[in-house]
XYZ file of C-alpha atoms in Angstrom:
730
model
C 5.175 -8.385 49.739
C 4.461 -5.451 52.085
C 0.799 -4.541 52.279
C 1.607 -0.860 51.718
C 3.049 -1.621 48.258
C -0.121 -3.499 47.306
C -2.298 -0.678 48.607
C -0.300 1.939 46.666
C -0.510 -0.069 43.457
C -4.220 -0.706 43.987
C -4.872 3.007 44.503
C -2.850 3.908 41.418
C -4.774 1.393 39.298
C -8.149 2.701 40.478
C -7.063 6.268 39.677
C -5.953 5.311 36.149
C -9.094 3.217 35.558
C -11.321 6.085 36.664
C -9.558 8.472 34.272
C -9.865 5.967 31.412
C -13.554 5.440 32.126
C -14.107 9.200 32.243
C -12.270 9.779 28.948
C -14.147 6.932 27.254
C -17.430 8.573 28.267
C -16.266 12.025 27.088
C -15.033 10.637 23.754
C -18.195 8.561 23.228
C -20.421 11.627 23.726
C -18.180 13.732 21.497
C -18.362 11.139 18.700
C -22.149 10.923 18.965
C -22.392 14.671 18.486
C -19.828 14.608 15.692
C -21.736 11.850 13.912
C -24.936 13.893 14.138
C -23.145 16.949 12.705
C -21.817 14.884 9.785
C -25.259 13.480 8.972
C -26.734 16.992 9.157
C -24.051 18.390 6.828
C -24.673 15.614 4.306
C -28.424 16.218 4.399
C -27.857 19.947 3.924
C -25.461 19.372 1.021
C -27.865 17.064 -0.807
C -30.757 19.537 -0.449
C -28.800 22.695 -1.352
C -26.812 21.403 -4.305
C -29.187 19.720 -6.710
C -27.351 21.472 -9.530
C -23.562 21.490 -9.143
C -22.473 23.634 -12.046
C -20.793 27.006 -12.264
C -20.465 28.813 -8.935
C -22.443 26.072 -7.183
C -19.774 23.567 -8.181
C -17.080 25.652 -6.445
C -19.159 25.971 -3.272
C -19.970 22.250 -3.326
C -16.292 21.380 -3.763
C -15.357 23.501 -0.739
C -18.113 21.959 1.377
C -17.092 18.467 0.247
C -13.486 19.050 1.393
C -14.734 20.225 4.805
C -16.991 17.182 5.111
C -14.187 14.796 4.155
C -11.903 16.389 6.757
C -14.568 16.018 9.444
C -15.143 12.382 8.492
C -11.405 11.606 8.634
C -11.262 13.195 12.096
C -14.272 11.096 13.116
C -12.560 7.880 11.976
C -9.309 8.782 13.775
C -11.109 9.637 17.002
C -13.153 6.427 16.745
C -9.886 4.491 16.523
C -8.610 6.313 19.609
C -11.810 5.420 21.466
C -11.406 1.759 20.482
C -7.851 1.773 21.867
C -9.004 3.314 25.159
C -11.746 0.697 25.460
C -9.174 -2.079 24.990
C -6.836 -0.380 27.465
C -9.617 -0.051 30.061
C -9.957 -3.855 30.221
C -6.333 -4.142 31.351
C -4.698 -0.703 31.690
C -1.098 -1.871 32.038
C 0.995 -4.963 32.644
C 4.368 -3.583 33.698
C 6.347 -0.786 35.266
C 9.960 0.274 35.105
C 11.598 2.556 37.643
C 14.261 4.756 36.042
C 16.807 7.358 37.005
C 18.054 9.652 34.235
C 21.482 11.254 33.905
C 20.275 14.321 35.885
C 19.324 12.102 38.819
C 15.544 12.429 38.327
C 13.550 9.296 39.168
C 10.222 8.190 37.715
C 7.972 5.179 37.354
C 6.813 4.373 33.803
C 3.754 2.148 33.389
C 3.634 0.018 30.236
C 0.430 -1.010 28.438
C -1.015 -1.822 25.031
C -1.222 1.827 23.960
C -0.388 5.340 25.136
C -2.734 7.131 27.554
C -2.222 10.765 28.599
C -3.572 12.793 31.484
C -6.394 14.797 29.833
C -5.438 18.173 31.397
C -1.635 18.144 31.668
C -1.016 15.814 28.676
C 1.508 13.874 30.783
C 1.967 10.249 29.709
C 0.308 7.978 32.282
C 0.708 4.750 30.295
C 3.407 4.177 27.687
C 2.729 2.117 24.580
C 4.780 -1.094 24.796
C 6.233 -0.199 21.374
C 7.550 3.224 22.425
C 11.363 3.458 22.413
C 11.624 3.893 26.185
C 9.365 0.860 26.765
C 12.064 -1.381 25.284
C 13.835 -1.077 28.661
C 11.022 -3.101 30.241
C 12.053 -6.102 28.149
C 15.777 -5.827 28.912
C 17.079 -8.774 30.869
C 18.790 -6.680 33.561
C 18.733 -3.802 36.025
C 21.395 -1.101 36.261
C 22.904 0.913 33.436
C 20.969 0.779 30.150
C 20.101 2.912 27.171
C 17.385 3.223 24.560
C 17.350 4.708 21.074
C 15.010 7.549 20.140
C 13.698 8.058 16.578
C 16.474 10.479 15.522
C 19.044 7.751 16.274
C 20.388 9.243 19.511
C 20.816 6.972 22.535
C 19.556 8.051 25.970
C 21.353 6.582 28.987
C 19.394 5.709 32.134
C 19.647 3.507 35.193
C 16.977 0.815 35.559
C 16.306 0.639 39.292
C 13.469 -1.826 39.253
C 10.920 -3.660 37.181
C 7.456 -4.730 38.204
C 4.839 -6.843 36.458
C 1.093 -6.921 37.004
C -1.916 -8.982 36.252
C -4.831 -6.542 35.977
C -8.490 -6.858 35.022
C -10.307 -3.533 34.645
C -9.698 -1.756 37.982
C -8.926 -4.960 39.870
C -5.316 -5.745 40.788
C -4.813 -9.511 40.658
C -1.051 -9.914 40.873
C 2.072 -7.845 41.495
C 5.511 -9.267 40.896
C 8.903 -7.601 41.215
C 11.078 -8.984 38.409
C 14.393 -7.174 38.652
C 16.531 -9.918 37.160
C 14.423 -11.602 34.502
C 11.207 -10.600 32.799
C 8.561 -13.183 32.257
C 9.303 -16.570 33.751
C 7.167 -16.420 36.892
C 4.457 -14.430 35.179
C 4.694 -16.706 32.146
C 3.587 -19.632 34.269
C 0.403 -17.825 35.331
C -0.397 -15.825 32.176
C 0.487 -18.666 29.815
C -0.450 -21.546 32.110
C -2.125 -23.181 29.142
C -2.182 -21.251 25.880
C -3.989 -23.970 23.954
C -7.520 -23.349 25.180
C -8.504 -20.813 22.539
C -7.206 -18.716 19.673
C -3.739 -17.192 19.847
C -3.384 -14.163 22.140
C -0.894 -11.312 22.220
C 2.217 -11.829 24.368
C 3.214 -8.233 25.052
C 3.187 -8.761 28.824
C 5.686 -11.622 28.564
C 7.970 -10.736 25.660
C 11.472 -12.028 26.379
C 14.684 -10.135 25.679
C 15.668 -12.315 22.689
C 12.157 -11.958 21.226
C 12.246 -8.210 21.872
C 15.309 -7.835 19.620
C 13.375 -9.383 16.735
C 10.180 -7.413 17.369
C 11.933 -4.031 17.463
C 14.247 -4.553 14.513
C 14.066 -1.931 11.767
C 11.681 -2.397 8.857
C 14.757 -2.447 6.624
C 16.189 -5.474 8.434
C 15.542 -8.728 6.571
C 15.264 -11.348 9.296
C 15.147 -15.136 9.486
C 13.890 -16.152 12.929
C 14.482 -19.807 13.762
C 13.271 -21.508 16.895
C 11.867 -24.758 18.311
C 8.154 -25.402 18.898
C 6.802 -23.127 21.599
C 9.520 -20.496 21.283
C 6.907 -17.922 20.315
C 7.871 -17.419 16.653
C 4.349 -16.764 15.383
C 3.504 -14.597 18.389
C 6.709 -12.635 17.825
C 5.721 -12.193 14.179
C 2.385 -10.669 15.184
C 3.992 -8.355 17.764
C 6.560 -7.366 15.131
C 3.742 -6.373 12.777
C 2.162 -4.307 15.568
C 5.531 -2.658 16.261
C 6.069 -1.782 12.587
C 2.582 -0.250 12.383
C 3.426 1.902 15.413
C 7.027 2.809 14.626
C 6.399 3.630 10.941
C 2.830 4.918 11.283
C 3.622 7.926 9.081
C 4.567 5.745 6.100
C 2.947 2.342 6.741
C -0.525 1.076 7.519
C -2.258 -2.303 7.637
C -2.366 -2.386 3.812
C 1.438 -2.030 3.684
C 2.079 -5.388 5.378
C 1.388 -8.859 4.019
C 1.281 -11.979 6.179
C 1.746 -15.274 4.311
C 0.768 -18.228 6.466
C 0.185 -21.967 5.941
C -3.617 -21.940 5.567
C -6.845 -19.976 5.844
C -7.594 -21.920 9.034
C -4.335 -20.702 10.561
C -5.129 -17.136 9.492
C -8.352 -17.375 11.502
C -6.459 -18.878 14.463
C -4.213 -15.796 14.731
C -6.906 -13.269 13.767
C -7.440 -11.947 17.310
C -3.861 -10.901 18.040
C -3.628 -7.545 16.257
C -7.146 -6.362 17.262
C -6.181 -7.185 20.880
C -3.316 -4.748 20.430
C -5.628 -2.093 19.008
C -4.375 -2.572 15.444
C -6.258 -3.398 12.261
C -5.580 -6.846 10.824
C -3.081 -6.732 7.976
C -3.530 -8.377 4.589
C -3.038 -12.119 4.795
C -2.812 -14.844 2.229
C -1.279 -18.241 1.502
C 1.265 -19.015 -1.204
C -1.437 -20.901 -3.105
C -3.690 -17.822 -3.192
C -0.982 -15.692 -4.819
C -2.065 -17.417 -8.048
C -5.002 -15.009 -8.188
C -2.693 -12.004 -8.109
C -0.879 -13.404 -11.142
C -4.085 -14.074 -13.129
C -3.434 -17.815 -13.198
C -6.857 -18.965 -12.022
C -7.560 -20.861 -15.267
C -5.467 -23.740 -13.906
C -6.676 -26.377 -11.466
C -3.875 -25.920 -8.953
C -2.850 -28.388 -6.267
C -2.720 -27.038 -2.705
C 0.155 -27.707 -0.333
C -1.929 -30.190 1.669
C -3.009 -32.035 -1.496
C 0.647 -32.080 -2.482
C 1.646 -33.735 0.811
C -1.034 -36.386 0.342
C 0.129 -37.082 -3.234
C 3.821 -37.199 -2.322
C 3.173 -39.604 0.563
C 2.003 -42.120 -2.061
C 4.283 -41.060 -4.936
C 6.842 -43.255 -6.664
C 10.555 -42.586 -6.271
C 10.506 -41.018 -9.736
C 7.641 -38.668 -8.786
C 9.521 -37.538 -5.696
C 12.711 -36.997 -7.685
C 10.780 -34.783 -10.124
C 9.367 -32.822 -7.190
C 12.790 -32.435 -5.580
C 14.408 -31.165 -8.777
C 11.753 -28.495 -9.408
C 12.291 -27.097 -5.921
C 16.079 -27.274 -5.971
C 18.722 -24.555 -6.150
C 20.088 -26.287 -9.266
C 16.816 -25.761 -11.094
C 16.717 -22.109 -10.006
C 20.114 -21.558 -11.669
C 18.901 -23.399 -14.771
C 15.701 -21.323 -14.927
C 17.562 -18.023 -14.547
C 20.000 -19.044 -17.303
C 17.070 -19.960 -19.541
C 15.367 -16.581 -18.987
C 18.645 -14.844 -19.839
C 18.943 -16.905 -23.037
C 15.533 -15.900 -24.435
C 16.724 -12.329 -24.730
C 18.594 -13.561 -27.812
C 16.469 -16.430 -29.112
C 13.763 -18.933 -28.320
C 10.873 -16.885 -26.887
C 7.726 -18.989 -27.529
C 4.538 -17.238 -28.641
C 0.977 -18.333 -29.416
C -0.836 -17.662 -32.689
C -3.647 -15.228 -31.953
C -6.988 -15.936 -33.589
C -10.379 -14.231 -33.905
C -13.358 -16.522 -34.441
C -11.037 -19.251 -35.683
C -9.168 -17.008 -38.135
C -5.526 -16.060 -37.685
C -5.179 -12.525 -36.341
C -1.401 -12.487 -35.886
C 1.067 -15.373 -36.143
C 3.643 -16.479 -33.589
C 6.239 -15.924 -36.320
C 5.216 -12.262 -36.632
C 5.384 -11.818 -32.860
C 8.869 -13.345 -32.859
C 9.992 -10.841 -35.523
C 8.680 -7.931 -33.477
C 10.298 -9.279 -30.307
C 13.787 -9.857 -31.695
C 14.055 -7.496 -34.670
C 11.982 -4.401 -33.988
C 12.290 -4.250 -30.197
C 15.344 -6.436 -29.582
C 17.320 -3.688 -27.818
C 14.809 -3.446 -24.948
C 14.374 -5.540 -21.789
C 12.065 -8.527 -22.166
C 9.024 -7.028 -20.414
C 9.346 -3.724 -22.312
C 9.480 -5.587 -25.638
C 6.283 -7.389 -24.746
C 4.532 -4.181 -23.763
C 5.578 -2.565 -27.061
C 4.127 -5.564 -28.888
C 0.956 -5.213 -26.816
C 0.564 -1.618 -28.036
C 1.019 -2.712 -31.647
C -1.569 -5.474 -31.266
C -4.126 -3.282 -29.487
C -3.770 -0.707 -32.259
C -4.327 -3.453 -34.815
C -7.417 -4.645 -32.907
C -8.713 -1.078 -32.795
C -8.300 -0.689 -36.545
C -10.024 -3.998 -37.223
C -12.898 -3.148 -34.870
C -13.348 0.200 -36.633
C -13.649 -1.555 -39.999
C -16.021 -4.155 -38.602
C -18.130 -1.476 -36.933
C -18.789 0.259 -40.253
C -19.702 -3.034 -41.927
C -22.019 -4.107 -39.085
C -23.741 -0.715 -38.881
C -24.342 -0.768 -42.621
C -25.715 -4.320 -42.506
C -28.082 -3.634 -39.599
C -29.390 -0.359 -41.025
C -30.067 -2.113 -44.326
C -32.484 -4.532 -42.643
C -36.028 -3.832 -43.827
C -37.706 -4.758 -40.528
C -37.560 -2.423 -37.533
C -34.748 -3.534 -35.211
C -34.414 -0.455 -33.015
C -33.357 3.160 -32.937
C -29.911 4.247 -34.124
C -28.738 4.199 -30.506
C -30.077 0.679 -30.003
C -28.472 -0.479 -33.256
C -25.163 0.983 -32.083
C -25.535 -0.953 -28.818
C -26.102 -4.183 -30.775
C -22.941 -3.486 -32.795
C -20.949 -2.887 -29.608
C -22.162 -6.186 -28.174
C -21.175 -8.066 -31.335
C -17.732 -6.456 -31.354
C -17.264 -7.237 -27.668
C -18.183 -10.848 -28.276
C -15.807 -11.017 -31.250
C -12.801 -9.150 -29.808
C -13.293 -9.010 -26.015
C -11.372 -12.178 -25.197
C -8.579 -11.244 -27.626
C -8.229 -7.770 -26.099
C -8.067 -9.235 -22.599
C -5.429 -11.746 -23.729
C -3.326 -8.988 -25.283
C -3.667 -6.732 -22.208
C -2.325 -9.545 -19.996
C 0.438 -10.391 -22.526
C -1.279 -13.743 -22.958
C 0.349 -14.174 -26.376
C 3.477 -15.360 -24.522
C 3.494 -19.145 -24.145
C 4.486 -19.411 -20.458
C 3.805 -23.159 -20.396
C 6.262 -23.729 -23.250
C 8.828 -21.546 -21.493
C 8.491 -23.676 -18.364
C 8.885 -26.946 -20.277
C 11.905 -25.562 -22.154
C 13.523 -24.389 -18.915
C 13.327 -27.891 -17.450
C 15.532 -29.246 -20.197
C 17.662 -26.162 -20.777
C 21.265 -27.128 -21.588
C 20.512 -30.645 -20.276
C 19.151 -33.324 -22.568
C 19.373 -36.506 -20.483
C 16.710 -39.134 -19.852
C 15.845 -37.718 -16.415
C 15.093 -34.276 -17.847
C 13.143 -35.747 -20.731
C 10.988 -37.705 -18.268
C 10.297 -34.558 -16.238
C 9.404 -32.611 -19.384
C 7.050 -35.321 -20.640
C 5.249 -35.695 -17.301
C 4.916 -31.925 -16.862
C 3.694 -31.425 -20.439
C 0.908 -33.927 -19.810
C -0.341 -32.211 -16.628
C -0.166 -28.724 -18.162
C -2.080 -29.949 -21.212
C -4.905 -30.812 -18.797
C -4.589 -27.372 -17.153
C -3.381 -28.987 -13.914
C -0.665 -27.364 -11.834
C 1.010 -29.573 -9.272
C 2.236 -27.645 -6.239
C 5.858 -27.926 -7.370
C 4.861 -26.338 -10.703
C 3.367 -23.244 -9.075
C 6.647 -21.484 -8.329
C 8.211 -21.857 -11.813
C 5.009 -20.806 -13.600
C 4.410 -17.931 -11.177
C 8.010 -16.749 -11.403
C 7.951 -16.754 -15.215
C 4.607 -14.945 -15.218
C 5.920 -12.284 -12.829
C 9.427 -11.780 -14.251
C 8.853 -12.169 -17.977
C 5.657 -10.141 -18.207
C 6.464 -7.630 -15.468
C 2.781 -6.853 -14.937
C 2.085 -7.975 -11.433
C 4.418 -6.034 -9.148
C 2.690 -4.771 -6.004
C 4.708 -1.790 -4.814
C 2.378 -0.916 -1.929
C 3.596 -3.835 0.211
C 6.524 -2.673 2.339
C 6.963 -5.633 4.672
C 6.167 -9.315 4.290
C 6.010 -11.804 7.161
C 6.186 -15.471 6.161
C 5.512 -18.168 8.744
C 6.781 -21.763 8.462
C 9.562 -20.738 6.083
C 11.024 -24.256 6.149
C 8.081 -25.324 3.959
C 9.161 -23.027 1.095
C 11.569 -23.629 -1.746
C 14.064 -20.952 -2.726
C 12.153 -20.406 -5.978
C 8.916 -19.759 -4.084
C 10.668 -16.990 -2.162
C 12.090 -15.518 -5.376
C 8.554 -15.451 -6.769
C 7.228 -13.578 -3.738
C 10.122 -11.125 -4.106
C 9.365 -10.602 -7.805
C 5.726 -9.857 -6.964
C 6.606 -7.429 -4.140
C 9.830 -5.679 -5.158
C 9.664 -2.931 -2.495
C 9.177 -5.249 0.484
C 11.455 -6.212 3.344
C 11.014 -9.555 5.076
C 10.620 -11.325 8.382
C 10.786 -15.096 7.839
C 10.004 -17.504 10.675
C 10.525 -21.223 10.912
C 12.056 -24.315 12.442
C 14.404 -26.594 10.510
C 12.948 -29.593 12.335
C 9.212 -28.986 11.928
C 8.941 -30.671 8.549
C 5.655 -32.317 7.586
C 6.370 -32.804 3.894
C 7.668 -36.171 2.644
C 10.408 -34.356 0.709
C 13.049 -32.127 2.343
C 13.050 -28.439 1.312
C 16.255 -26.394 1.016
C 15.088 -22.780 1.324
C 17.132 -22.246 4.482
C 20.315 -23.388 2.783
C 22.366 -21.677 0.101
C 22.108 -18.044 -0.957
C 19.069 -17.031 1.126
C 20.879 -16.758 4.462
C 23.525 -14.491 2.912
C 20.988 -11.685 2.502
C 19.263 -12.105 5.865
C 20.140 -11.613 9.502
C 19.541 -14.955 11.235
C 18.198 -14.900 14.804
C 17.876 -18.180 16.705
C 15.509 -18.601 19.648
C 16.217 -21.665 21.795
C 13.744 -21.380 24.676
C 10.401 -23.166 24.576
C 7.477 -21.933 26.685
C 4.556 -23.968 25.348
C 4.671 -27.548 26.549
C 5.421 -29.250 29.840
C 9.075 -30.078 30.422
C 8.259 -33.773 29.980
C 6.655 -33.282 26.541
C 9.536 -31.044 25.407
C 12.070 -33.659 26.558
C 10.193 -36.413 24.701
C 9.874 -34.565 21.405
C 13.521 -33.490 21.608
C 14.459 -37.157 22.023
C 12.710 -38.005 18.738
C 15.388 -36.077 16.808
C 18.140 -36.192 19.455
C 17.798 -32.411 19.736
C 19.680 -31.096 22.774
C 19.606 -27.343 22.077
C 16.054 -26.535 23.215
C 15.719 -25.066 26.710
C 12.344 -25.852 28.230
C 10.853 -23.113 30.411
C 7.498 -24.803 30.728
C 5.811 -26.292 33.777
C 6.227 -29.847 34.998
C 3.562 -32.387 34.155
C 2.947 -36.021 33.318
C 5.214 -37.932 30.972
C 3.842 -38.721 27.493
C 2.091 -42.075 27.379
C 2.387 -44.933 24.878
C -0.728 -47.119 24.811
C -0.642 -50.568 23.182
C -4.099 -51.744 22.142
C -5.932 -53.855 19.599
C -9.148 -51.869 20.013
C -8.082 -48.427 18.849
C -11.583 -46.927 18.618
C -12.586 -47.984 22.142
C -9.246 -46.792 23.501
C -9.665 -43.367 21.917
C -13.237 -43.040 23.211
C -12.004 -43.865 26.724
C -9.183 -41.318 26.418
C -11.668 -38.619 25.450
C -13.899 -39.531 28.386
C -11.059 -39.411 30.923
C -8.866 -36.605 29.573
C -11.126 -34.043 27.879
C -12.355 -31.067 29.903
C -14.817 -28.578 28.445
C -12.439 -25.611 28.423
C -9.561 -27.592 26.880
C -8.603 -28.319 23.289
C -8.238 -31.980 22.328
C -6.987 -33.302 18.997
C -6.578 -36.751 17.482
C -3.929 -36.900 14.757
C -3.317 -39.417 11.982
C -0.746 -39.395 9.220
C -3.089 -38.590 6.339
C -6.570 -37.513 5.340
C -7.884 -41.002 4.505
C -6.894 -42.400 7.906
C -8.607 -39.442 9.616
C -11.815 -39.897 7.633
C -11.977 -43.642 8.361
C -11.295 -43.163 12.065
C -13.788 -40.275 12.252
C -16.629 -42.468 10.937
C -15.708 -45.256 13.375
C -15.323 -42.987 16.395
C -18.183 -40.529 15.819
C -20.897 -42.869 17.234
C -18.861 -43.185 20.449
C -17.804 -39.508 20.620
C -20.729 -37.474 19.176
C -18.960 -34.121 19.665
C -15.996 -35.197 17.492
C -15.290 -32.801 14.574
C -13.310 -33.650 11.438
C -11.034 -30.818 10.295
C -10.357 -30.695 6.557
C -8.519 -28.339 4.258
C -11.809 -26.655 3.383
C -12.163 -25.501 6.994
C -11.782 -21.705 7.219
C -12.748 -21.072 10.854
C -10.800 -22.343 13.868
C -12.870 -24.752 15.968
C -12.699 -25.690 19.632
C -13.537 -28.988 21.271
C -12.569 -32.502 20.214
C -10.993 -32.528 16.758
C -9.464 -35.028 14.380
C -7.119 -33.941 11.586
C -4.053 -35.034 9.587
C -0.795 -34.426 11.444
C 0.539 -32.079 8.777
C -2.463 -29.758 9.221
C -1.838 -29.398 12.963
C 1.424 -27.520 12.525
C 1.214 -23.998 13.945
C -1.637 -24.838 16.329
C -1.438 -25.922 19.937
C -3.721 -28.211 21.915
C -4.071 -29.114 25.576
C -4.129 -32.807 24.670
C -2.709 -34.501 21.565
C -3.357 -38.141 20.686
C -1.408 -39.695 17.814
C -3.851 -42.442 16.895
C -1.808 -44.428 14.352
C 1.654 -44.653 15.945
C 2.561 -47.862 14.119
C 5.751 -48.963 12.380
C 3.751 -49.842 9.262
C 2.385 -46.291 8.955
C 5.466 -44.158 9.627
C 8.036 -45.971 7.520
C 10.205 -43.241 6.059
C 13.108 -41.163 7.327
C 11.148 -37.905 7.000
C 8.380 -39.345 9.221
C 10.585 -38.635 12.246
C 10.172 -34.919 11.555
C 6.419 -35.329 11.067
C 6.075 -37.156 14.398
C 8.238 -34.513 16.075
C 5.909 -31.819 14.771
C 2.792 -33.729 15.825
C 4.144 -34.276 19.344
C 5.097 -30.626 19.684
C 1.456 -29.519 19.343
C 0.683 -30.748 22.885
C 0.862 -28.346 25.826
C -0.185 -30.657 28.716
C -0.991 -34.220 27.633
C 0.545 -36.374 24.880
C -0.530 -39.910 23.943
C 0.628 -42.365 21.282
C -1.775 -45.188 20.444
C -0.118 -48.192 18.774
C -1.028 -51.676 17.686
C 2.186 -52.967 19.243
C 5.202 -51.891 17.195
C 6.193 -48.251 17.401
C 7.654 -46.427 14.388
C 11.446 -46.385 14.231
C 11.424 -42.660 15.039
C 9.801 -43.426 18.419
C 11.139 -46.908 19.206
C 14.660 -45.644 19.952
C 13.497 -43.246 22.711
C 14.538 -44.245 26.221
C 11.763 -45.414 28.533
C 12.689 -42.680 31.024
C 10.899 -40.232 28.726
C 7.433 -41.860 28.690
C 4.921 -44.106 30.429
C 3.676 -47.305 28.848
C 0.286 -48.975 29.195
C -1.162 -52.044 27.506
C -4.737 -52.785 26.459
C -6.421 -49.790 28.033
């Protein structure tokens, strides 16, 4: 590259950095003064308005509005300062050279947020999410166009594209990338992404990823792609784009991210703040129970479910499969439709052991008095009747209690204190009943669920499912496969738990969800649009899910990514060979082939691997099939590897260093080195284990090892020796 180009770029960077630094200083000083003014106004208000009545109340109200406006301005300007501070660390990462239809030429620099010249207000750095910035991610030069917010397309000619690696005011790399964005820079910027938490990828977004990221909020998307194709990163950039593009109508509280675990939520927690955005709401499917007021159950988590199903009988797995099937969804929907006419189960409501209202009476109200209404409206009408009845009964009891307490000869308090005692007694007597009625708890959801399992089918299989489920519900236990039916009934029948503030939901690892789970999420968030991300092959559950089949795809636009950027070419080739997958294009770097190590001293072999392979800045994980195997190996290996850390489901914070965890928990993460410590035929015996091993292997970015006692699992034994190295008795 000509020295003059480097010098020009270096001078431009120093000019921009100096302006950023200057504006950061100006804004910091302005905010300090503004903060002092706000504190002074508050102090003045508290001293002047001890009595806020009459005319003083009007003056106080006016002052309060002014103060609130100032404080909102302070918050907004603080956010702007935070964005400038992030931008100062790396002002921009790209440039496009354009010629418009009038023949005017200009260079547009692209960064994490917009930065304007303080005097002229000219844009010096364009936010990567701005409409014109989309041209940077196009896979071409020449004629192009971009869409502005009013829907109009602007035609331009892309004359050149340049990428940078920048740190503060230091120019580290300049690369002209006229034909293809990303590949060369990917190798340096993403040389090994597994050393820490997930980062943003805005500098290396590819054209196929860009289409997903910039899709309209109203587009319901399913994004499928192999390991390392950037699905989760794309999801986070999509959230950042939506927050920018729809900033007038959406904020961080308008978006919900549903991910596999709390640990994974922590792993991705840096991405949005890196982009200058507030983290959105995040949860797991399991935690949605709280939103539906179902915390009185002891509910099984997804990881506990995997452990149980690994050891389950054929009958237990068949029960699980049915509850998550499309056939059961149809059966459940038909059952719900049928209770409009007959069969709605209710509880008897009691107060201190005495019948308050019978299930028979509730049934009469439901079908006779309010039978013309929708189910949830009938229940809410009944709620009003019951609350009125409670109010009448409390009024009667209040008079009796007041009379009794005032008739006591001894002094028991003033009239006000006696009234307080009466209120406490009434609360103790009726509080739980009132809460039950408010939440429509007189509906027997458990009975509805049991009835739905056998609806219009009375064979031995259904009877067995009903009996087994009745037993667990009686003990207030919810298996993971029972969550969706119970949650769906709670949401649809009662109609109490709709969250209309959520406008977009992003769900990662969609292949782990049943169709009914997705219907439940939809019922809870009726105003939301969706971005679903997954991989049909990354399956860690012993039982196949079918969410990506059937009616779901009909309502979604499906986008398939087929390029993998994470692992070395050799690791990608090996994991593709596990499932005979030939569609993944590896754009990684070259490295060593995965290694199969035969040994009879597993613990010593693992300790030696750690000693030879682990470097302080790397991430290193040992994987076993299940929790018990991890715990046993951890206790054996810990004396030899003192820094070893056991990762369990209770872990909430992402850890670095040398880890050991079940293979199913590793999905979504990436590690410099992965060691599968129990790669034995006797451990991975089932057909679905091929998918589990594929997922475990795909976590490695640079080094992959399989430790075996001699006989590899069937899923690995068929792989040609050209894909791996073999070593005995290390």
